[in-house]
PDB file of C-alpha atoms and ligand atoms in Angstrom:
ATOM      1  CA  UNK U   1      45.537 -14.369 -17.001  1.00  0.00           C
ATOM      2  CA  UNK U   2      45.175 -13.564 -21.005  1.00  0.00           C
ATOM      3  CA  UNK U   3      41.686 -14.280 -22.059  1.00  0.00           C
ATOM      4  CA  UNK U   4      42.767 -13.633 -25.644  1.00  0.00           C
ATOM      5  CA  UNK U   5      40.843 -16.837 -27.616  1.00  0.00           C
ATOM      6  CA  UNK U   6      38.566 -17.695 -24.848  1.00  0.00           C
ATOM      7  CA  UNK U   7      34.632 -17.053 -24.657  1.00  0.00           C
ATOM      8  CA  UNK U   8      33.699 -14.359 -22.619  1.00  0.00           C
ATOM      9  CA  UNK U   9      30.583 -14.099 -20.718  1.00  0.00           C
ATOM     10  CA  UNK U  10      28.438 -10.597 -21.032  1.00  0.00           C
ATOM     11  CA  UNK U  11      27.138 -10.898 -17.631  1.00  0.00           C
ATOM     12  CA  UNK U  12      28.682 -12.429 -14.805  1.00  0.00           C
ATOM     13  CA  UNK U  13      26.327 -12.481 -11.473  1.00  0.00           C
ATOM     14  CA  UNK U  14      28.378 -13.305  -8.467  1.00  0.00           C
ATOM     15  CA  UNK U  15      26.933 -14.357  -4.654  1.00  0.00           C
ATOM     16  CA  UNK U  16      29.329 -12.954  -2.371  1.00  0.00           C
ATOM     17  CA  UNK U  17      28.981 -15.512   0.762  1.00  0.00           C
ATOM     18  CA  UNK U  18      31.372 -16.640   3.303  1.00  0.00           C
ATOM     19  CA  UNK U  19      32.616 -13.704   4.850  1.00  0.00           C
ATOM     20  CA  UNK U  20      31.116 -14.442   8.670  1.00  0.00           C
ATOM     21  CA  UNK U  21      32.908 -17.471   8.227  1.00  0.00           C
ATOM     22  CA  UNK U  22      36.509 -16.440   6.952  1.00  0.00           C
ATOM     23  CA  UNK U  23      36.787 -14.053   9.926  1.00  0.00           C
ATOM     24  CA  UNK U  24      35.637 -17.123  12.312  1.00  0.00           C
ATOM     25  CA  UNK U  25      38.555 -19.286  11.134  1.00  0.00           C
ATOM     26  CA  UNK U  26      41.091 -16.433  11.334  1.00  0.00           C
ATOM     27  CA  UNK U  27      39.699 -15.775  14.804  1.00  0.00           C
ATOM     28  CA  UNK U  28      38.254 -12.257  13.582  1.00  0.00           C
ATOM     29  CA  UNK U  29      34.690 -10.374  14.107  1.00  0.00           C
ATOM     30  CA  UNK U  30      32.222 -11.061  11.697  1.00  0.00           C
ATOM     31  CA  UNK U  31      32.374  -6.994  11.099  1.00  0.00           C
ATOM     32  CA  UNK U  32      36.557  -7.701  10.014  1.00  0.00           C
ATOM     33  CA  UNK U  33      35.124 -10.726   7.776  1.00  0.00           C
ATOM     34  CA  UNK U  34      32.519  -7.554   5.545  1.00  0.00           C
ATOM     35  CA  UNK U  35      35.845  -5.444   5.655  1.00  0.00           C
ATOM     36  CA  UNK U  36      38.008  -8.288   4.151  1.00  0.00           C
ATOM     37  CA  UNK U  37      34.809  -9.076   1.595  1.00  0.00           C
ATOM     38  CA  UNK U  38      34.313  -5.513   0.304  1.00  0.00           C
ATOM     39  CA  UNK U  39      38.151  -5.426  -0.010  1.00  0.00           C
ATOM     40  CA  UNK U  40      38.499  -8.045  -2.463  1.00  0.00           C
ATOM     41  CA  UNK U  41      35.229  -7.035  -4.028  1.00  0.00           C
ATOM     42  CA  UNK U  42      36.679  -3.686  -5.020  1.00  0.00           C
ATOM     43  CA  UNK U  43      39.941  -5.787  -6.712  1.00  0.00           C
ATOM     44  CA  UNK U  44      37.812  -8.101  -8.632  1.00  0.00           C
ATOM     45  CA  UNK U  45      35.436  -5.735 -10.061  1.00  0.00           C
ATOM     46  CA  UNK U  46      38.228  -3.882 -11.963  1.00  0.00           C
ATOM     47  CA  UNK U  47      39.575  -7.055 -12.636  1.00  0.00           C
ATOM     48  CA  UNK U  48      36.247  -8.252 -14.381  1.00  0.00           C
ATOM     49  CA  UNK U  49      35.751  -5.416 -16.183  1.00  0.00           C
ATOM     50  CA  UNK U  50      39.546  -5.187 -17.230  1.00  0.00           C
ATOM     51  CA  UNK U  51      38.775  -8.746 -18.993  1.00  0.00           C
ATOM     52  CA  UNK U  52      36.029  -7.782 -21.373  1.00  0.00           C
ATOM     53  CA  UNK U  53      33.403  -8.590 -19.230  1.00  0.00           C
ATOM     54  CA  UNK U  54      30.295  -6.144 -19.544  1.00  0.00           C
ATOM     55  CA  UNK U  55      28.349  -6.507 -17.156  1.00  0.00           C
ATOM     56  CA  UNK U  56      28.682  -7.605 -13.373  1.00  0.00           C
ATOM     57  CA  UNK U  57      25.647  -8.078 -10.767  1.00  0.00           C
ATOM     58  CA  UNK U  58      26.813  -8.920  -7.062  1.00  0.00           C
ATOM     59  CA  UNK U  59      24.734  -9.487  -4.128  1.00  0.00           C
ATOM     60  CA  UNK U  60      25.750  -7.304  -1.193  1.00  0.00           C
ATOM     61  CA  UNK U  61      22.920  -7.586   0.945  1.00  0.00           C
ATOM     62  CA  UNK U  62      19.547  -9.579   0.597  1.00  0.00           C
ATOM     63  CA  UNK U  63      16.223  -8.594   1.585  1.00  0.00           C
ATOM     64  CA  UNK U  64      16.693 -11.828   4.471  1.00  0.00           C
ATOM     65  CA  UNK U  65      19.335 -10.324   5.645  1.00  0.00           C
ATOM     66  CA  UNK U  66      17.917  -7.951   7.473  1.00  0.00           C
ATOM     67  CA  UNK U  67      16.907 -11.119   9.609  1.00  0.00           C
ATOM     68  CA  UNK U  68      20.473 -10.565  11.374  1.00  0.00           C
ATOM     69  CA  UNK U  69      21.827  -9.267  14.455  1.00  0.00           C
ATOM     70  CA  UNK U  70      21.418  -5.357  14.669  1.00  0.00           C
ATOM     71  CA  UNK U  71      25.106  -4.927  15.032  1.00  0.00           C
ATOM     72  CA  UNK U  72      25.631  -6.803  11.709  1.00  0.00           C
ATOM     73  CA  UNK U  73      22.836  -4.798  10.127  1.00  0.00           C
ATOM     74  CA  UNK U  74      24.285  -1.282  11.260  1.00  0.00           C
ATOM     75  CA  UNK U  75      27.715  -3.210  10.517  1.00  0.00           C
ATOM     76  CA  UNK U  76      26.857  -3.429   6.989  1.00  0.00           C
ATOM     77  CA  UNK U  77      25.027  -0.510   5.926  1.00  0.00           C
ATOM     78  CA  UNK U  78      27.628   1.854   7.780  1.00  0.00           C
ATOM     79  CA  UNK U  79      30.226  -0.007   5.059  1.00  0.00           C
ATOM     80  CA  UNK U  80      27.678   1.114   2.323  1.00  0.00           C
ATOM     81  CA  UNK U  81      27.546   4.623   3.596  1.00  0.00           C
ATOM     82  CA  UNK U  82      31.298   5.415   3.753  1.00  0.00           C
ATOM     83  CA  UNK U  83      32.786   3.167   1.012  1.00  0.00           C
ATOM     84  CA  UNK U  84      29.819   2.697  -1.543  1.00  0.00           C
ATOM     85  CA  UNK U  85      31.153   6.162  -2.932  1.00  0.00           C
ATOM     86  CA  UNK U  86      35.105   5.694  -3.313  1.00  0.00           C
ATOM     87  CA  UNK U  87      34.104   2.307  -5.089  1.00  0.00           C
ATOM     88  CA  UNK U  88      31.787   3.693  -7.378  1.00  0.00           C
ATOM     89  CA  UNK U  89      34.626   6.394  -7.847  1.00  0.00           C
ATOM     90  CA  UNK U  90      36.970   4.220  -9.296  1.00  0.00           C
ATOM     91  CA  UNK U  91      34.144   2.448 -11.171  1.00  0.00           C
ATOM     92  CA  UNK U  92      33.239   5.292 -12.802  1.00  0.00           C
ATOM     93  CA  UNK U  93      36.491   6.397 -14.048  1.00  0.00           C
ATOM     94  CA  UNK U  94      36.886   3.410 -16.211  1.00  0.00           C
ATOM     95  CA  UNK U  95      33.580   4.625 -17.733  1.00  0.00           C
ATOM     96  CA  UNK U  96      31.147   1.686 -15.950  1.00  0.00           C
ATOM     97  CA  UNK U  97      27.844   2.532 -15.400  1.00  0.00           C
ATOM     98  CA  UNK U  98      26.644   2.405 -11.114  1.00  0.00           C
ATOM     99  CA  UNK U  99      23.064   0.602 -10.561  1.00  0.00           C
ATOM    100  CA  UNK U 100      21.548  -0.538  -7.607  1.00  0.00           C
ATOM    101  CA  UNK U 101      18.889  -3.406  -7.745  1.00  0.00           C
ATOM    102  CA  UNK U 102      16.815  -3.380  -5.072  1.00  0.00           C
ATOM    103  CA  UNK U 103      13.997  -1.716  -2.909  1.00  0.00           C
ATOM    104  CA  UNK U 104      14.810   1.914  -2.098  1.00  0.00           C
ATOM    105  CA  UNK U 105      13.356   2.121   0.841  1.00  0.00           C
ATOM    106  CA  UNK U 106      12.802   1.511   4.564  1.00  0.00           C
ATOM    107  CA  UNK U 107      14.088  -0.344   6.038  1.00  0.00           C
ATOM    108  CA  UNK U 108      17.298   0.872   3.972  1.00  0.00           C
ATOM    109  CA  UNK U 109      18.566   3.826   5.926  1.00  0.00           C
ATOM    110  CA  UNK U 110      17.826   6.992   3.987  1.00  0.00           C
ATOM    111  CA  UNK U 111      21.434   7.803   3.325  1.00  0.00           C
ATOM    112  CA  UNK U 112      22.226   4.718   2.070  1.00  0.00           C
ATOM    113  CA  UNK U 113      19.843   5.698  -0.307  1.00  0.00           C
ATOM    114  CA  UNK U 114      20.697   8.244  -0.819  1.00  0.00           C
ATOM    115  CA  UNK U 115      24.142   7.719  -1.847  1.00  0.00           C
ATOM    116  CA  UNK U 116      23.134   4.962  -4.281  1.00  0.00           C
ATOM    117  CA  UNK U 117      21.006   7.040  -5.868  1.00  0.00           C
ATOM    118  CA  UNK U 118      23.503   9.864  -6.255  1.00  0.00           C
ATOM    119  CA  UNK U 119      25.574   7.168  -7.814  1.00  0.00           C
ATOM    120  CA  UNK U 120      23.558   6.167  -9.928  1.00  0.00           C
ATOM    121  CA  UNK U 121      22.871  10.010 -11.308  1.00  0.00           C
ATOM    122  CA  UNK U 122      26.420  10.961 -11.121  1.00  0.00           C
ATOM    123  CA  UNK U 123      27.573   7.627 -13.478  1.00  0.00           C
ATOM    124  CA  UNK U 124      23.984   6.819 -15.434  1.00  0.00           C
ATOM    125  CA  UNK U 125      25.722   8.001 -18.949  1.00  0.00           C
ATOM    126  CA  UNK U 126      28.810   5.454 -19.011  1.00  0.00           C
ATOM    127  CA  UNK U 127      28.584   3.406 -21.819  1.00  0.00           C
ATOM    128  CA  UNK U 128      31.700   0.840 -21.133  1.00  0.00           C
ATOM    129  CA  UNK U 129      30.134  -1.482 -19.025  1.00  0.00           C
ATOM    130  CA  UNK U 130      27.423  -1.915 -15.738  1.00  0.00           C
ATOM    131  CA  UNK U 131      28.025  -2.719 -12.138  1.00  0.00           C
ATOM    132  CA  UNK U 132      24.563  -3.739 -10.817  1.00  0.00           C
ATOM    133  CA  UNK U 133      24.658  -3.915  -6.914  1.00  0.00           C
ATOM    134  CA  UNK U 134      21.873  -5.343  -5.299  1.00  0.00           C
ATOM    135  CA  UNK U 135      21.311  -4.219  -1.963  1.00  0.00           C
ATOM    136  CA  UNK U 136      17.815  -4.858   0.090  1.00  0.00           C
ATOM    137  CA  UNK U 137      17.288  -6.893  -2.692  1.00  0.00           C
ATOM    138  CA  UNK U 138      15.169 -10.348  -3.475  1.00  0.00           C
ATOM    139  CA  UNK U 139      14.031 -12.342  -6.365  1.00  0.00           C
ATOM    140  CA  UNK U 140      10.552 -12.796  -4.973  1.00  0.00           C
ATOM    141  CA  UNK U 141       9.898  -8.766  -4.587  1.00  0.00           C
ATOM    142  CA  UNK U 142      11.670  -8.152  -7.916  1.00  0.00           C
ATOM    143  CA  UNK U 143       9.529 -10.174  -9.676  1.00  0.00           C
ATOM    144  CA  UNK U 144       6.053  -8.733  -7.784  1.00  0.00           C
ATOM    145  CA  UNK U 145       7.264  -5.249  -7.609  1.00  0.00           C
ATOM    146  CA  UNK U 146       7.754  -6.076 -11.601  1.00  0.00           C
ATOM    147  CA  UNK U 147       4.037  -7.294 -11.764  1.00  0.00           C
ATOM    148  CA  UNK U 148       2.619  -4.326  -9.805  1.00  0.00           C
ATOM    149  CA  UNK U 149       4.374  -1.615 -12.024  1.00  0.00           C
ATOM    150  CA  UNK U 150       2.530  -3.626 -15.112  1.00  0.00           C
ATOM    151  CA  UNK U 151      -0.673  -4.126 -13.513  1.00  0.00           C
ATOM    152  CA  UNK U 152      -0.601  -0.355 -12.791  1.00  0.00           C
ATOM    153  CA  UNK U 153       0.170   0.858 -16.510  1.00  0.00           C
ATOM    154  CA  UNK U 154      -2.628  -2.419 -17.491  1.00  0.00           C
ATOM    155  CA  UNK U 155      -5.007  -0.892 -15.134  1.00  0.00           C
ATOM    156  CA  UNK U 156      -4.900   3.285 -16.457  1.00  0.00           C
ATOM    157  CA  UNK U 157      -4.522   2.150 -19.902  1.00  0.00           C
ATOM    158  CA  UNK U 158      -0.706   2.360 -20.811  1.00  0.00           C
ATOM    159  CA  UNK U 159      -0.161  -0.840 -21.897  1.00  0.00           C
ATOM    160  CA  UNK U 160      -2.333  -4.156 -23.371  1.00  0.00           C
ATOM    161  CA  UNK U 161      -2.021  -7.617 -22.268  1.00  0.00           C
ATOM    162  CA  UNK U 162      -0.710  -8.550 -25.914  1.00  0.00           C
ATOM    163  CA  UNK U 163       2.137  -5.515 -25.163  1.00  0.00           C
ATOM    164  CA  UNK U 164       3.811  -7.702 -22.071  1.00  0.00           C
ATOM    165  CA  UNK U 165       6.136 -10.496 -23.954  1.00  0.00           C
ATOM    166  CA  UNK U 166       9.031 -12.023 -22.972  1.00  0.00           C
ATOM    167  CA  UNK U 167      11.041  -9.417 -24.795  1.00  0.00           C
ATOM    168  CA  UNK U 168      10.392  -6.725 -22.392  1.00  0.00           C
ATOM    169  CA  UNK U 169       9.255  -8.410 -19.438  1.00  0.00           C
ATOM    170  CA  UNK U 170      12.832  -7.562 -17.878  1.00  0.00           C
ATOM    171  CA  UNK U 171      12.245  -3.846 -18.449  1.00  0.00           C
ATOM    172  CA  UNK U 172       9.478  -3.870 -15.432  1.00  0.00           C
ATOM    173  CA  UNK U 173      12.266  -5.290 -13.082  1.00  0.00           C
ATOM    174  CA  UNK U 174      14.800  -3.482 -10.523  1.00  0.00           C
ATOM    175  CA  UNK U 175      16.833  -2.992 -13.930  1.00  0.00           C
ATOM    176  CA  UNK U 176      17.033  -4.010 -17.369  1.00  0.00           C
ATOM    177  CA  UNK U 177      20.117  -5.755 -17.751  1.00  0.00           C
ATOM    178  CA  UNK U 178      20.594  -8.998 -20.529  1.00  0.00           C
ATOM    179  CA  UNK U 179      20.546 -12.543 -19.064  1.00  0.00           C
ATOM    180  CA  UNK U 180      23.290 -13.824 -16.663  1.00  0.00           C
ATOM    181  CA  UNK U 181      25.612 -16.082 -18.571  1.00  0.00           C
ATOM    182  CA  UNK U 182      27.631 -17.409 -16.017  1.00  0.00           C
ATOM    183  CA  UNK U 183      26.857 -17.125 -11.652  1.00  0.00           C
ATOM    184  CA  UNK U 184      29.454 -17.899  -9.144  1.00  0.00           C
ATOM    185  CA  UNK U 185      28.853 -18.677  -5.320  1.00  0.00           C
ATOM    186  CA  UNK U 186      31.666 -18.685  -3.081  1.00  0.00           C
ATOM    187  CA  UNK U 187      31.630 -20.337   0.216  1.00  0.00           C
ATOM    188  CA  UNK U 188      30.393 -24.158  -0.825  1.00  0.00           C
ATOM    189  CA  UNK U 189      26.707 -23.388  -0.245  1.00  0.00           C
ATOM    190  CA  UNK U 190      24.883 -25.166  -3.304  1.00  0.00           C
ATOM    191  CA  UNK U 191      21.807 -22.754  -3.547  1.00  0.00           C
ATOM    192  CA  UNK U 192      20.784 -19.449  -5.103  1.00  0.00           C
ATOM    193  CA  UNK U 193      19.381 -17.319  -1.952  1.00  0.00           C
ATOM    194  CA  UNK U 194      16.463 -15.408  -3.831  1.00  0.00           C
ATOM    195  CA  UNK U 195      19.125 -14.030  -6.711  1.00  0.00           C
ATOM    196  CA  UNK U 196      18.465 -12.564  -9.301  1.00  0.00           C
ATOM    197  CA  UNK U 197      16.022 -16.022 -10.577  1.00  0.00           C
ATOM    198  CA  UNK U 198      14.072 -14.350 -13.854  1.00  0.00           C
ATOM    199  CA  UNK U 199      18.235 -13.436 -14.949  1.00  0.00           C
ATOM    200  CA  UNK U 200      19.161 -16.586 -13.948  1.00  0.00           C
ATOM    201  CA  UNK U 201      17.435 -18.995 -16.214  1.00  0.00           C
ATOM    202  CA  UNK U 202      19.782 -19.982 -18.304  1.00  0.00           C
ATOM    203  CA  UNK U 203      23.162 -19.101 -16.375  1.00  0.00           C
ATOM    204  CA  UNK U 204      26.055 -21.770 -16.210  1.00  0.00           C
ATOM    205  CA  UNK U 205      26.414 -21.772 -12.156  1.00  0.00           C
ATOM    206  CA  UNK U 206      30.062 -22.665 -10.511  1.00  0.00           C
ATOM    207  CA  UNK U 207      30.090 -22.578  -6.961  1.00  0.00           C
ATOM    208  CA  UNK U 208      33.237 -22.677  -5.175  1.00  0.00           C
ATOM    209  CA  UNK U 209      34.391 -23.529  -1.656  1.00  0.00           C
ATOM    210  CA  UNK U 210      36.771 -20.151  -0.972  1.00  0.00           C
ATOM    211  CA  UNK U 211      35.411 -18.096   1.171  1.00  0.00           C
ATOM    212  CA  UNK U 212      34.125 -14.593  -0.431  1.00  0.00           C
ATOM    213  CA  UNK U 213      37.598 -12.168   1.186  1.00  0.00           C
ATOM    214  CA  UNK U 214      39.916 -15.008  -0.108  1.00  0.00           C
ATOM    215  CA  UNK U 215      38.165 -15.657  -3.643  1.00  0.00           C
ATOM    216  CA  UNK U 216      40.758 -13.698  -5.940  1.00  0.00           C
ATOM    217  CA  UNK U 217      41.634 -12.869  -9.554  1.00  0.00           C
ATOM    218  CA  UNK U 218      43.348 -16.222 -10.038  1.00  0.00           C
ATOM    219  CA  UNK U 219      40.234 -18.184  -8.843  1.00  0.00           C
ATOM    220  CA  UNK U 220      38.072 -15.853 -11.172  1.00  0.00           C
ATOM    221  CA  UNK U 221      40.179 -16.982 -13.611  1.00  0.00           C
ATOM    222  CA  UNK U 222      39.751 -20.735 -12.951  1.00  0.00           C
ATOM    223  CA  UNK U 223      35.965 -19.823 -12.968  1.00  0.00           C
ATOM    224  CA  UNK U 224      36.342 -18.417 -16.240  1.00  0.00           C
ATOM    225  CA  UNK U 225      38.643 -21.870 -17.257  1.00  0.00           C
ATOM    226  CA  UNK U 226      35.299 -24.213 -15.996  1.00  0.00           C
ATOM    227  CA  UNK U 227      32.945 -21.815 -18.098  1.00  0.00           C
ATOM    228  CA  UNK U 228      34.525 -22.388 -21.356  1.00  0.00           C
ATOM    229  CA  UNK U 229      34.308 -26.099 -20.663  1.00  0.00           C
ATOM    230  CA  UNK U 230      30.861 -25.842 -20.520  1.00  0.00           C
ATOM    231  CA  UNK U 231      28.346 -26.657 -23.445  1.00  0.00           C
ATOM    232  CA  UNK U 232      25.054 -23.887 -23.986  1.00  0.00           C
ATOM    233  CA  UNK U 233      22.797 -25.690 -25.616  1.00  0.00           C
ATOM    234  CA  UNK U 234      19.404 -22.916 -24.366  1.00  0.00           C
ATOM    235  CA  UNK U 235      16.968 -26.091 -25.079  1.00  0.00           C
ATOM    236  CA  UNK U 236      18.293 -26.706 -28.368  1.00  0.00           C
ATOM    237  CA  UNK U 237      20.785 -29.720 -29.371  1.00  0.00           C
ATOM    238  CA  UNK U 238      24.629 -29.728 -30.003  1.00  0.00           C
ATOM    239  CA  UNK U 239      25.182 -31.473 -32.898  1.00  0.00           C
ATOM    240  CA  UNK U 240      21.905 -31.804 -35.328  1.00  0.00           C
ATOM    241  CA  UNK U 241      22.735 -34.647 -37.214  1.00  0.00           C
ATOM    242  CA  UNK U 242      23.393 -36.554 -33.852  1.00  0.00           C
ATOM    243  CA  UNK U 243      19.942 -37.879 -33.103  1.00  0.00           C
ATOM    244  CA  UNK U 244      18.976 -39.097 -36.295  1.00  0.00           C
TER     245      UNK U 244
HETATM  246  C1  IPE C 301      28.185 -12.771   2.772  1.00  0.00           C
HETATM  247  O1  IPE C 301      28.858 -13.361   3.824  1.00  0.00           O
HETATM  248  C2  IPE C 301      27.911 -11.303   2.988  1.00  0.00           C
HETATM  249  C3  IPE C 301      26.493 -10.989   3.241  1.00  0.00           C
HETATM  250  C4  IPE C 301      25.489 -11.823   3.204  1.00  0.00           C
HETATM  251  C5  IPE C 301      26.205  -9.597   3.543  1.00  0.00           C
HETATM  252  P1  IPE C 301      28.094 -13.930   5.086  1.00  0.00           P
HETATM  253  O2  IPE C 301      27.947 -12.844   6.095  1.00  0.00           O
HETATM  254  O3  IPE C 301      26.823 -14.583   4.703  1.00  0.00           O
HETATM  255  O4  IPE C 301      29.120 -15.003   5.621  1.00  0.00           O
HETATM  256  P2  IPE C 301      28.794 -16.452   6.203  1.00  0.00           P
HETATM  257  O5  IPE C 301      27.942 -17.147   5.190  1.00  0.00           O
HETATM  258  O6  IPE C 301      28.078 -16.237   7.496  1.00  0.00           O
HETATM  259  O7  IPE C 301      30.118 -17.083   6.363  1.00  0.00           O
HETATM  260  C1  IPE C 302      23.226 -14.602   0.234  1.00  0.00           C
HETATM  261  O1  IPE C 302      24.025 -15.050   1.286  1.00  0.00           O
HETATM  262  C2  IPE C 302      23.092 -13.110   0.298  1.00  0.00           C
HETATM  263  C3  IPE C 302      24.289 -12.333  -0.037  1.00  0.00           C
HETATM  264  C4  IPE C 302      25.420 -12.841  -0.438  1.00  0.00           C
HETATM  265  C5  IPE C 302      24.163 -10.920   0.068  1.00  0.00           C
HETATM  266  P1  IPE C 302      23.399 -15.544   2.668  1.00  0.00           P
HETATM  267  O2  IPE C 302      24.531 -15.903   3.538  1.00  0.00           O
HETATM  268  O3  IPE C 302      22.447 -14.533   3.177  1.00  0.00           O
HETATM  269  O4  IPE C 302      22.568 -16.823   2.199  1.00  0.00           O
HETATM  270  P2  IPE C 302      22.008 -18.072   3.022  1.00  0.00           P
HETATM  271  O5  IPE C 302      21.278 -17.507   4.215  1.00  0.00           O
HETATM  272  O6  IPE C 302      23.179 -18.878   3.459  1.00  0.00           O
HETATM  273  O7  IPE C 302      21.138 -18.804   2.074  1.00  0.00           O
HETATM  274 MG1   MG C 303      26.289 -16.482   4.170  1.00  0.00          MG
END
């Protein structure tokens, strides 16, 4: 679709969910569902970025989700391992900058991170747009591993109370990306899941009953449709001479 004349959000956050059960219906391994997911993830992201949207955060794998089966776990991060690096291939050939919000560390394998940080590295001075991935990530440890960096620099000096304002709070997090304008969930579930919630404040949120492998360009574009219906009004009021 031509988004000539429409409004354009900078950041678009999506929750990738549904996967487990797309393969279920289609009588298919949770592992095929992942496959099917990172498939159509790969599509849309050029898509997005093809439309003049700058930046795109997607959850791929949530500090809770470790909570699954081992096969799913090994499933998952194997998927990461071999195809993190052809996707961030094609990513960075339209000039999009690779991050990866999240804990680098155990239990993340050591070459996944590896690989995400060589990513990151090999596509840190693109300038067109960012992909943020969050992997082993959470809201909840974003926002204390954020305090704990501050409290650090607080406690050998580096920085004053009166220093830490809302302007640069969001530099002490995973990364320093602008507010999310607009979130989609596939799958029906009505709930956030620990994403992204100091980015998410003010976010117009459309959730959407397609499972994540069969959510497409044409329902990113009715997503799109449903955000320019909506009114930002960020506290304020729409029309001021309305409630006089
Ligand atoms: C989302 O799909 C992918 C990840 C969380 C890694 P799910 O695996 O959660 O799929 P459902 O929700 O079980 O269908
Ligand atoms: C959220 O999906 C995490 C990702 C999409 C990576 P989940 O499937 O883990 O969320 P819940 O458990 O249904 O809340
Ligand atoms: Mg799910």
């Amino acid at each position: 679709m031509n988004y000539e004349g429409l409004k354009i959000p900078n950041h678009v956050a999506i929750i990738m969910d549904g996967n487990g059960r797309w393969a279920k219906e289609r009588g298919m391994t949770r592992s095929e569902g992942h496959k099917a997911g990172f498939s159509m993830l790969k599509k849309l992201t050029e898509y997005i970025f093809s439309r003049g949207i700058k930046v795109l955060s997607v959850y791929a794998f949530s500090t809770e989700n470790f909570k699954r089966s081992k096969q799913e776990v090994n499933f998952l991060m194997n998927l990461f391992e071999t195809k993190f690096k052809e996707y961030a291939d094609i990513v960075k050939k339209k000039g999009i900058r690779v991050v990866f919000s999240g804990k680098k560390a155990s239990p993340l394998p050591d070459k996944v991170i590896r690989i995400m940080q060589e990513i990151e590295e090999d596509t840190k001075e693109n300038k067109v747009g960012i992909l943020n991935l969050c992997v082993n990530y959470g809201g909840h440890l974003e926002i204390v591993e954020a305090t704990k960096k501050i409290c650090k620099l607080v406690q050998e000096g580096k920085l004053s109370l009166e220093e830490i304002t809302e302007e640069n709070f969001s530099h002490y997090l995973f990364q320093d990306l602008p507010p999310i304008d607009f979130m989609i969930r596939t799958s029906g579930e009505i709930r956030i899941s620990n994403f992204m919630l100091y980015q998410l404040s003010y976010a117009e949120m459309y959730f959407s009953k397609v499972y994540f492998p069969s959510f497409d360009c044409q329902c990113f574009d009715d997503a799109i449709l449903a955000y320019n219906k909506r009114n930002r009004r960020f506290g304020g009021i729409q029309d001021e001479n309305e409630n006089n």
